[in-house]
XYZ file of C-alpha atoms in Angstrom:
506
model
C 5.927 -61.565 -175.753
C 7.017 -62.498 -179.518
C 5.797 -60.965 -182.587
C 4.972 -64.218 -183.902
C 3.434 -65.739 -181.282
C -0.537 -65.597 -180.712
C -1.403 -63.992 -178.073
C -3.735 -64.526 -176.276
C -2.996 -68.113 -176.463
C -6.054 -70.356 -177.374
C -6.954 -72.571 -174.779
C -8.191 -76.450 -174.388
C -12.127 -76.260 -173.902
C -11.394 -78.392 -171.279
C -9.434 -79.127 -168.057
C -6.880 -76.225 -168.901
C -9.212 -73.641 -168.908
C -11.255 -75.036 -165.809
C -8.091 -75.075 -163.542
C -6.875 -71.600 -165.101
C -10.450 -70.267 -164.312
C -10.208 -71.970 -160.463
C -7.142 -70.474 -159.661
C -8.831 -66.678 -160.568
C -11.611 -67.486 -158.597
C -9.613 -68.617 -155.470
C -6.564 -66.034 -155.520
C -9.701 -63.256 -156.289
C -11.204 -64.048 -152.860
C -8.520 -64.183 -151.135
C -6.623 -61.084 -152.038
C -9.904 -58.972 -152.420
C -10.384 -58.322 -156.157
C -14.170 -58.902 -155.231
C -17.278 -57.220 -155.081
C -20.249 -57.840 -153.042
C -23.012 -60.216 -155.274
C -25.739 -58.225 -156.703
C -29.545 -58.717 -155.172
C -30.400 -60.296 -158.645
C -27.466 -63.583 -157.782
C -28.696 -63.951 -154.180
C -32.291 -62.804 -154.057
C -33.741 -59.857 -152.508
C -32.284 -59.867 -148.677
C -31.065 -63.099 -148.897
C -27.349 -61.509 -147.279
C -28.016 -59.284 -144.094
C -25.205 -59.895 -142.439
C -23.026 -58.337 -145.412
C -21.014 -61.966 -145.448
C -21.336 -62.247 -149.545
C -18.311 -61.391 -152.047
C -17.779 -62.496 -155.941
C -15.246 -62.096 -157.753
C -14.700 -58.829 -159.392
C -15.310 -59.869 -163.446
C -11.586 -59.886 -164.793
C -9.898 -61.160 -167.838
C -8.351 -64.432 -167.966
C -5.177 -62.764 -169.353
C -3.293 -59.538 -169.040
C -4.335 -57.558 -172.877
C -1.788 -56.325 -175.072
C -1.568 -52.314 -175.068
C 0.596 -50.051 -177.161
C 3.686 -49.168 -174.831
C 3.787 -45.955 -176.388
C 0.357 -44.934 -175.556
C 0.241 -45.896 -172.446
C 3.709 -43.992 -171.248
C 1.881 -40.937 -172.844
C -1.124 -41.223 -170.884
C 0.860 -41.662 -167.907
C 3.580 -38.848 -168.426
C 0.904 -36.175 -168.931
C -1.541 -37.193 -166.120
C 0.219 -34.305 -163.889
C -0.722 -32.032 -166.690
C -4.074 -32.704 -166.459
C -3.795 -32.260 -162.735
C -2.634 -29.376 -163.331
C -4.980 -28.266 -165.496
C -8.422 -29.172 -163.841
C -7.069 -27.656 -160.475
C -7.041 -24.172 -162.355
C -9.976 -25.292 -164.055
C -11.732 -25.639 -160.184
C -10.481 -21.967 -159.551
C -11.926 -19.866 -162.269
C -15.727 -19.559 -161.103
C -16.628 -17.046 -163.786
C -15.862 -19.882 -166.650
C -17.442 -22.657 -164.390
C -20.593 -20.523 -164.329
C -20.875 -19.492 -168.195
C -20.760 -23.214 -168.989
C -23.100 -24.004 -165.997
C -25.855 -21.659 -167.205
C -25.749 -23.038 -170.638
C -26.516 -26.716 -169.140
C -28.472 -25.705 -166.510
C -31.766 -25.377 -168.593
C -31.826 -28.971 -168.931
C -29.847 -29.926 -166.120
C -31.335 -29.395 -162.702
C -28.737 -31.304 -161.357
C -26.254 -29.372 -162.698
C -27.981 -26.173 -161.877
C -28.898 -27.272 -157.917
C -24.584 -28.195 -157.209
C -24.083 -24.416 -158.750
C -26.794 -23.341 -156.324
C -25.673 -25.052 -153.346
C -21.488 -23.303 -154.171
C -23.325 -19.814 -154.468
C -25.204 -20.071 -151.078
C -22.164 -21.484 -149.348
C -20.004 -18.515 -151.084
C -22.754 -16.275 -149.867
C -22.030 -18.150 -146.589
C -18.247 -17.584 -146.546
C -16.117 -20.795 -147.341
C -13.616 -21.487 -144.454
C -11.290 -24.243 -146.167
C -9.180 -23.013 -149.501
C -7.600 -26.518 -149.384
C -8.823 -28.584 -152.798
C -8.094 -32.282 -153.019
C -8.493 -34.010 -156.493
C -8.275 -37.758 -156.717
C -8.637 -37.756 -160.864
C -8.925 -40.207 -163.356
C -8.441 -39.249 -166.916
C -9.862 -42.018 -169.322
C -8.560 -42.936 -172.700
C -8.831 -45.513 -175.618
C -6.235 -45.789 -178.343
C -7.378 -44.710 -181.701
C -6.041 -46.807 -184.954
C -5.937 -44.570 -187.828
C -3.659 -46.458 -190.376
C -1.154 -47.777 -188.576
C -0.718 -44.789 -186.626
C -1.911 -45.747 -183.059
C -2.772 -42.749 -180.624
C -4.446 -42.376 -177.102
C -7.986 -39.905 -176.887
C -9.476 -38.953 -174.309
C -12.760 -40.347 -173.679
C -13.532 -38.426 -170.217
C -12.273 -36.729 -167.197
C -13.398 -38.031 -163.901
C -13.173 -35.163 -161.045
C -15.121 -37.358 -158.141
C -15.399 -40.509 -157.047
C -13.006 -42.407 -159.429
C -13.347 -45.960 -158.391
C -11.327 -49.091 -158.842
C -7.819 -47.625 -157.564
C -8.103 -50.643 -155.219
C -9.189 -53.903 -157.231
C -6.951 -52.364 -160.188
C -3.921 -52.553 -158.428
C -4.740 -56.273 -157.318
C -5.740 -57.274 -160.805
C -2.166 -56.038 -161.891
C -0.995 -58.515 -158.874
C -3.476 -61.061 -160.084
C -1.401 -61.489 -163.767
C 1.604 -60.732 -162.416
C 1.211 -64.546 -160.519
C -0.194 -66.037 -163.284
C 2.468 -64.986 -165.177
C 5.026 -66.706 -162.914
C 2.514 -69.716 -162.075
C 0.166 -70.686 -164.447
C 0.680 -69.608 -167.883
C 3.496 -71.049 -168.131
C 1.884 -74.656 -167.579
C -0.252 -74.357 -170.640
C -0.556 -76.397 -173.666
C 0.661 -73.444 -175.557
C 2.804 -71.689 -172.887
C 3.986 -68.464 -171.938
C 7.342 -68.355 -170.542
C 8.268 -66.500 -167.187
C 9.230 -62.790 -167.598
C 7.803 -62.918 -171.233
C 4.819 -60.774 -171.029
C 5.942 -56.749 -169.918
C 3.692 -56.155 -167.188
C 4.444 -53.046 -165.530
C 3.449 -52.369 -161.957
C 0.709 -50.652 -160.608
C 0.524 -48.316 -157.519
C -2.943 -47.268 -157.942
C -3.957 -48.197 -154.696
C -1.421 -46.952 -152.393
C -0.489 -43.567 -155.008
C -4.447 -42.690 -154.117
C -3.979 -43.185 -150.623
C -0.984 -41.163 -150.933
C -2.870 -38.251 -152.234
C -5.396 -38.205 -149.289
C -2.816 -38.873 -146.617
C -1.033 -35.598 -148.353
C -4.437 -33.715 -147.481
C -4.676 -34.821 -144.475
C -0.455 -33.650 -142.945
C -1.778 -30.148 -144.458
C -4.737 -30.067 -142.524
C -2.794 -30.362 -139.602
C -3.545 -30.812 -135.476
C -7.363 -30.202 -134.407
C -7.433 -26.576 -132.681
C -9.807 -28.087 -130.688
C -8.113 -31.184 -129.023
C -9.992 -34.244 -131.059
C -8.263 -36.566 -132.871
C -8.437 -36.140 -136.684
C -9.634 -38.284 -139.244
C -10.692 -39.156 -142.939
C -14.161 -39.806 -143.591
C -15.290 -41.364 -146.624
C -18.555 -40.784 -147.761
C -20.105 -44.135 -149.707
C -23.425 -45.159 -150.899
C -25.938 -47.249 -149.367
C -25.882 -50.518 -149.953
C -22.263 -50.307 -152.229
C -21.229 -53.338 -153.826
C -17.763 -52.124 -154.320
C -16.279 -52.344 -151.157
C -13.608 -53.838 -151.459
C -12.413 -51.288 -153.884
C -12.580 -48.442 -151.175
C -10.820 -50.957 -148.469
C -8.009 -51.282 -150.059
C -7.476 -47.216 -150.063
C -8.389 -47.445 -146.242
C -5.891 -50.264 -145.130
C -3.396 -48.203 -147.003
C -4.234 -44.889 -144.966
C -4.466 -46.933 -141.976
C -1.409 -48.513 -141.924
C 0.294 -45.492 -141.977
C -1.894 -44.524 -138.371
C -4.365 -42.501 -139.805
C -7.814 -42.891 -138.322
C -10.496 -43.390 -141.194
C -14.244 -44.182 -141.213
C -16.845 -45.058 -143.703
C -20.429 -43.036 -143.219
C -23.225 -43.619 -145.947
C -24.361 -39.590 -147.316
C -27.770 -40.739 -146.100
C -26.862 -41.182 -142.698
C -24.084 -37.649 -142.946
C -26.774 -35.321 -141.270
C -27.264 -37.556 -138.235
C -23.519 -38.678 -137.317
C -22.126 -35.282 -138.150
C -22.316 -31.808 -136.594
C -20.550 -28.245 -137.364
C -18.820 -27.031 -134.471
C -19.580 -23.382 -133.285
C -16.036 -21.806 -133.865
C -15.811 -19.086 -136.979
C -13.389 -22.226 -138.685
C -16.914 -24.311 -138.487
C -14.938 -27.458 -138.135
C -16.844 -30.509 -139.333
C -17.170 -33.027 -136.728
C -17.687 -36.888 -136.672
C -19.138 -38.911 -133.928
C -18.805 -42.478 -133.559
C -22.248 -44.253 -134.430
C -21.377 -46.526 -131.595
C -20.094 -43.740 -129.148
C -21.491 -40.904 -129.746
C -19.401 -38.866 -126.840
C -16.160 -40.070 -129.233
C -15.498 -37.572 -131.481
C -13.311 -36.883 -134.390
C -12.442 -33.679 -136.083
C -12.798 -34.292 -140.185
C -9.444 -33.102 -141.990
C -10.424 -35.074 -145.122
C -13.946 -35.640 -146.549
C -13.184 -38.329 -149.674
C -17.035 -38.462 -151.477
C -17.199 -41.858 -153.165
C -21.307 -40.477 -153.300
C -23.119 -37.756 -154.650
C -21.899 -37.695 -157.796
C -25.468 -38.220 -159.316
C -29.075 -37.539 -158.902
C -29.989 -41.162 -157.240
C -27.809 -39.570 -154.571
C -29.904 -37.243 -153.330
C -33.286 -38.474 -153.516
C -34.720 -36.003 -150.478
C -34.097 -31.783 -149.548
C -31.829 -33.666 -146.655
C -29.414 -35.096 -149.090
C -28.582 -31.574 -150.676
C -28.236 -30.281 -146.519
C -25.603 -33.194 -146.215
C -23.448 -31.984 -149.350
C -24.091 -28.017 -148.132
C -22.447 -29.269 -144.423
C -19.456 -30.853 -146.480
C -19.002 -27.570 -148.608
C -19.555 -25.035 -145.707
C -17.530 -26.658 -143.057
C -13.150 -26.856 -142.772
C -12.477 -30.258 -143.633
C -10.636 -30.275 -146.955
C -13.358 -31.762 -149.292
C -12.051 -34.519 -152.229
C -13.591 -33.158 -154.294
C -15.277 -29.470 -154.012
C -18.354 -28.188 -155.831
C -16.098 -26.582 -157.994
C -14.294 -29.500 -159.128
C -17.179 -31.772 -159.431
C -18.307 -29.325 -161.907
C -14.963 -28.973 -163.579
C -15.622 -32.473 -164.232
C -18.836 -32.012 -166.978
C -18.498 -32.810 -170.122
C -19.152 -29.269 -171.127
C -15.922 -28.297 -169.721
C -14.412 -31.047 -172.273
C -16.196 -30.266 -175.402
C -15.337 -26.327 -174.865
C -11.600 -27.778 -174.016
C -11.426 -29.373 -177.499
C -14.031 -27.256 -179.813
C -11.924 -24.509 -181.621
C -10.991 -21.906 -180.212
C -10.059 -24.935 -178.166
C -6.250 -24.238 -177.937
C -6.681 -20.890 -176.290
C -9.393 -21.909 -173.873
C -6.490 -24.885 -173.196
C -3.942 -22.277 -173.315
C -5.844 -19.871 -170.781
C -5.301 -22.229 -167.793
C -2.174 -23.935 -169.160
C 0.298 -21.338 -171.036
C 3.140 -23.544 -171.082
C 3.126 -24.534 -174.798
C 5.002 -27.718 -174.863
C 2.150 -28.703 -172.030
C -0.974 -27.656 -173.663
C 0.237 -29.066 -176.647
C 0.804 -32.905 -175.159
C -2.778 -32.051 -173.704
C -4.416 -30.901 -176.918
C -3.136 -34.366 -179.048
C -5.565 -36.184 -176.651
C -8.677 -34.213 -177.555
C -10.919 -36.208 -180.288
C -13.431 -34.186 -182.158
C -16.451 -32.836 -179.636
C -19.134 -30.553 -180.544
C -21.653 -28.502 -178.388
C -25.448 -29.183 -179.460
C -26.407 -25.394 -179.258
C -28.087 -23.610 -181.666
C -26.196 -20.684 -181.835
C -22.805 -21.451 -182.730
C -21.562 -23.114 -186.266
C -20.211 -25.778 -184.455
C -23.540 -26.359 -182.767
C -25.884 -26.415 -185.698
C -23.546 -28.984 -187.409
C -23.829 -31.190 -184.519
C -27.214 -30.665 -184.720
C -27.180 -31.780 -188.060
C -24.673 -34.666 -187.499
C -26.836 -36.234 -184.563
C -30.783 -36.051 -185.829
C -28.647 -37.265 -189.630
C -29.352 -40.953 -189.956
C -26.347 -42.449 -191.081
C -23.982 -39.688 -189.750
C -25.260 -39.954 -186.083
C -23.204 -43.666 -186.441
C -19.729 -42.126 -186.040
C -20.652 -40.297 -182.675
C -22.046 -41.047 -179.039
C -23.924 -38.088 -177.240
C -23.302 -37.564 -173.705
C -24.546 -35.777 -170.499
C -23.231 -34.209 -167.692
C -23.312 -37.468 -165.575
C -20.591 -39.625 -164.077
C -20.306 -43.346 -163.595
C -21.493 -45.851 -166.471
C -25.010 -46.070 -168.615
C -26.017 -42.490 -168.965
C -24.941 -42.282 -172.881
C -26.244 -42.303 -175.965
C -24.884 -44.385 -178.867
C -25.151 -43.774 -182.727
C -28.726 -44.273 -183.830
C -30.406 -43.978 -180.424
C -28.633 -40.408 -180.411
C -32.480 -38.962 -182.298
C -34.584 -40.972 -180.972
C -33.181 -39.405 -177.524
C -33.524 -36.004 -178.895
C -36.810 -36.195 -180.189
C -37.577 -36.630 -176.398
C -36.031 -33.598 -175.056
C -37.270 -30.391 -176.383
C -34.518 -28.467 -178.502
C -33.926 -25.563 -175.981
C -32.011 -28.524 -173.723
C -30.225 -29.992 -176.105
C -26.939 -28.572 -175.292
C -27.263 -30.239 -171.899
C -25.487 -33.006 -173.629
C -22.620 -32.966 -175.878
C -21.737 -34.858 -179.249
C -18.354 -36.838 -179.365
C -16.429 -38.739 -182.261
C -16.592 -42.129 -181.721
C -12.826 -43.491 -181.256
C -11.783 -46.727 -183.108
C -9.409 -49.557 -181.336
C -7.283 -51.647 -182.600
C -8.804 -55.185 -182.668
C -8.030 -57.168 -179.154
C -9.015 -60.485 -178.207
C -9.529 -62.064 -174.689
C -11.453 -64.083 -172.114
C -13.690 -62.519 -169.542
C -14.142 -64.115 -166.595
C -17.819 -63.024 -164.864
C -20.154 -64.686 -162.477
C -18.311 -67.835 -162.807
C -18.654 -67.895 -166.572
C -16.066 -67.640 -169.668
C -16.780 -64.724 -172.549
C -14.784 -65.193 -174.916
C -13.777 -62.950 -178.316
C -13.193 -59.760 -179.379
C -13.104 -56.827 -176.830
C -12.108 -52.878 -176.209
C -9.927 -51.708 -173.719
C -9.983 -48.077 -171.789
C -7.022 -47.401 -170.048
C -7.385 -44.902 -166.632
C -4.364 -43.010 -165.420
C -5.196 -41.987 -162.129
C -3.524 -38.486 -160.878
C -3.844 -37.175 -156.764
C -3.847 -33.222 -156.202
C -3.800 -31.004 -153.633
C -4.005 -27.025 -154.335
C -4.965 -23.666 -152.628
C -8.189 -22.560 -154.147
C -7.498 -18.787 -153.353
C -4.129 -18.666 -153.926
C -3.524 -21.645 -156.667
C -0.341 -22.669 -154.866
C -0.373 -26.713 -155.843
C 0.875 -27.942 -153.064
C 0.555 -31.698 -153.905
C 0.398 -33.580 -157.960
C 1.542 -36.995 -158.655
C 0.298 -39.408 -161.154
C -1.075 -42.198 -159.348
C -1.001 -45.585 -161.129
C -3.789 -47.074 -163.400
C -6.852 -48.865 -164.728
C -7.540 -51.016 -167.700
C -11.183 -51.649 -168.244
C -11.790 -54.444 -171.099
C -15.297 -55.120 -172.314
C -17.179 -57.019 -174.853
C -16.456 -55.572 -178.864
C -20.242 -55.613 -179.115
C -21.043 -53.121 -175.559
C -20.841 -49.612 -175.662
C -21.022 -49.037 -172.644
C -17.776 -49.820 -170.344
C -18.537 -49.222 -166.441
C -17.082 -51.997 -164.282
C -19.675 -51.026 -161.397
C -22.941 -50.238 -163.764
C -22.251 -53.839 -165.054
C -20.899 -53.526 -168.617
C -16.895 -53.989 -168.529
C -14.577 -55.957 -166.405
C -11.044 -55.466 -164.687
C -7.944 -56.481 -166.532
C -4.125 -55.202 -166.240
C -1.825 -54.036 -169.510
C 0.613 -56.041 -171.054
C 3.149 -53.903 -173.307
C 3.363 -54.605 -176.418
């Protein structure tokens, strides 16, 4: 890519952009970067048969990121491995922040509850498996351009699949198509590096699965991935599975609703957790590897039977992906405390290596409890119920996946509805300012075009010993670029806000 040239380049209204938008669609479908169509495109049980798929929304070109950034991001993802597995292992520090959420939390506080009964219980597995995904956005101060660290994602990080096909999907129209436009782009111009996402992930859980080793009791062992009813993003989780699968590894796909019914505990001390086949029941599999793409949120356990399907997961041998533990190393909590002074020793606690901590701590942006009894607390207080000051920040809570955050001025009018003992159930973070990007989006078949933001996802696989913190397993696994309009705040591919799209270097 030149310096002088624009980039993207602008595009006839016309044919040029109808054929470039064509070839998406078609090389979408057929390579998988799809999704099944949402109820609201197709009506209300209009697809039974589960014979649907759309494209996955994507941008029409590969967007320019800072090279610099995003080989930071990348060479430090093994640090935050790192990092979060010790995180998972200190239960005493886990606890402290869980009882200051739990008050207005009770999903928080029932996970906790659940990990005490099962330690009350006696875990059986000290295998941990984290398939991470730390997200960041570069901030422009000046013309000093630097990646933060919007969250850390300890379950269910999504989009290892389509991301490594989108990647694919520029990398052709690189070599096929952009060169054919009315203001072209030459072959090997743009620096598109590759992206393993898919196969580095699978990697991670085929790791697990070698250390669980043979079944003691003579079944055939497997990985079972726990999904939600009805998921759209499919295709995203069968691209991990064909990967594990070509290397012989037996894997199924069980909704957490159903867990209870095609699942039983086997009555050895090891309590091995045991799948049989929906369709042959007398077939049965011993679980090394339990990979939750579900119950990361309260829709996911809408019954007392859902929180008996996550207890069986804890409480049994297969080497969960992730733990209770880690799930709850995952709040934001644990990231505002991270990055709120006395920050650098909390960081240094778990990671004493200085030259690490440091390359960790540069990523931290400004985040503030909302308690009421530390200095830092009151002034977020002040900053977020402050009507002009609240615009600089976004208020979150302890929640994965996309929609679940407050932006600038709706930060009081939330507050006013929570009563002020529960307010630090949530915690206040600097808004981080991109560089000004523009591209095309691609979604449901029609063209967005203008200004956007971009959040780049390193992904990073993990495997530890939770008693003895041996890591026996920690590789940075490829990434995700999520683009979406300048105007949303929100950026969730799934929850419907922001779209797929690949980097190019710049």
């Amino acid at each position: 890519m030149t310096s002088n040239a624009p980039y993207p380049p602008a595009l006839d209204a016309g044919l040029e952009t109808e054929r470039l938008s064509q070839t998406i669609k078609d090389w979408s479908i057929a390579n998988g970067l799809a999704v099944r169509p949402p109820p609201v495109l197709v009506g209300q049980n209009q697809d039974p048969e589960g014979i649907l798929a759309i494209n996955a929304p994507v941008t029409l070109f590969p967007s320019p990121f800072p090279k610099s950034c995003f080989e930071e991001a990348k060479a430090i993802q093994t640090n935050y491995n790192e990092l979060y597995a010790r995180i998972s292992q200190d239960e005493e520090f886990l606890g402290r922040l869980v009882q200051e959420v739990a008050g207005g939390d009770d999903f928080i506080a029932k996970l906790w509850e659940i990990h005490l009964k099962v330690k009350e219980e006696g875990y059986v597995q000290n295998l941990s498996l984290g398939l991470f995904r730390s997200d960041y956005m570069v901030h422009q101060d000046g013309d000093h351009l630097q990646i933060k660290q919007v969250e850390f994602n300890t379950i269910a990080s999504s989009f290892g699949g389509l991301s490594a096909q989108t990647s694919l999907l520029h990398q052709h129209l690189s070599k096929t198509e952009y060169p054919l436009l009315t203001t072209p782009i030459p072959p090997n111009t743009l620096n598109l590096p590759p992206n393993t996402s898919a196969h580095s992930l699978a990697a991670g859980l085929r790791a697990a699965y070698e250390a669980y080793g043979p079944s003691i009791l003579n079944h055939p062992t497997c990985i079972l991935f726990i999904v939600q009813d009805g998921e759209r993003n499919i295709f995203d989780q069968r691209h991990l599975e064909y990967s594990l699968q070509q290397s012989s590894i037996p894997v199924f796909r069980l909704p957490f609703s159903q867990l209870l019914t095609h699942t039983t505990l086997s009555p050895t001390p090891l309590r091995q957790l045991l799948y049989h086949l929906p369709h042959n029941p007398s077939q049965i599999f011993e679980v090394a590897v339990t990979y939750l793409r579900a119950g990361y949120g309260p829709n996911d356990y809408p019954a007392p039977s859902s929180w008996l399907a996550r207890r069986r997961i804890e409480t049994s041998n297969t080497i969960p992906c992730p733990t209770i533990l880690t799930q709850l190393a995952g709040m934001k909590k644990v990231q505002q405390v991270l990055a709120t002074p006395p920050g650098p020793s909390t960081l240094a606690k778990f990671i004493p290596d200085e030259e690490k901590s440091s390359a960790l701590w540069r990523t931290f942006t400004n985040i503030y409890p909302l308690d009421s009894s530390s200095p830092a607390g009151r002034e977020a207080r002040r900053l977020a119920t402050d009507p002009k000051e609240c615009l600089k920040y976004v208020m979150k809570p302890q929640r994965e996946g996309g929609g679940n955050n407050f932006y600038k001025g709706a930060i009081p009018e939330q507050l006013k509805k929570v009563p002020e003992e529960h307010w630090n159930s949530f915690i206040l973070m600097e808004l981080i300012t991109p560089p000004a990007v523009q591209n095309t989006i691609l979604r449901q078949g029609k063209l967005e075009q203008g200004g956007v933001i971009c959040e780049l996802g390193v992904y990073g696989t993990c495997l530890w010993d939770q008693k003895t913190g041996q890591v026996k397993h920690n590789e940075e696994a490829g990434y995700l670029l999520r683009t979406k309009g300048d105007q949303s705040e929100e950026g969730g591919v799934a929850a419907g806000f922001g779209c797929m799209d690949s980097v190019a270097l710049v």
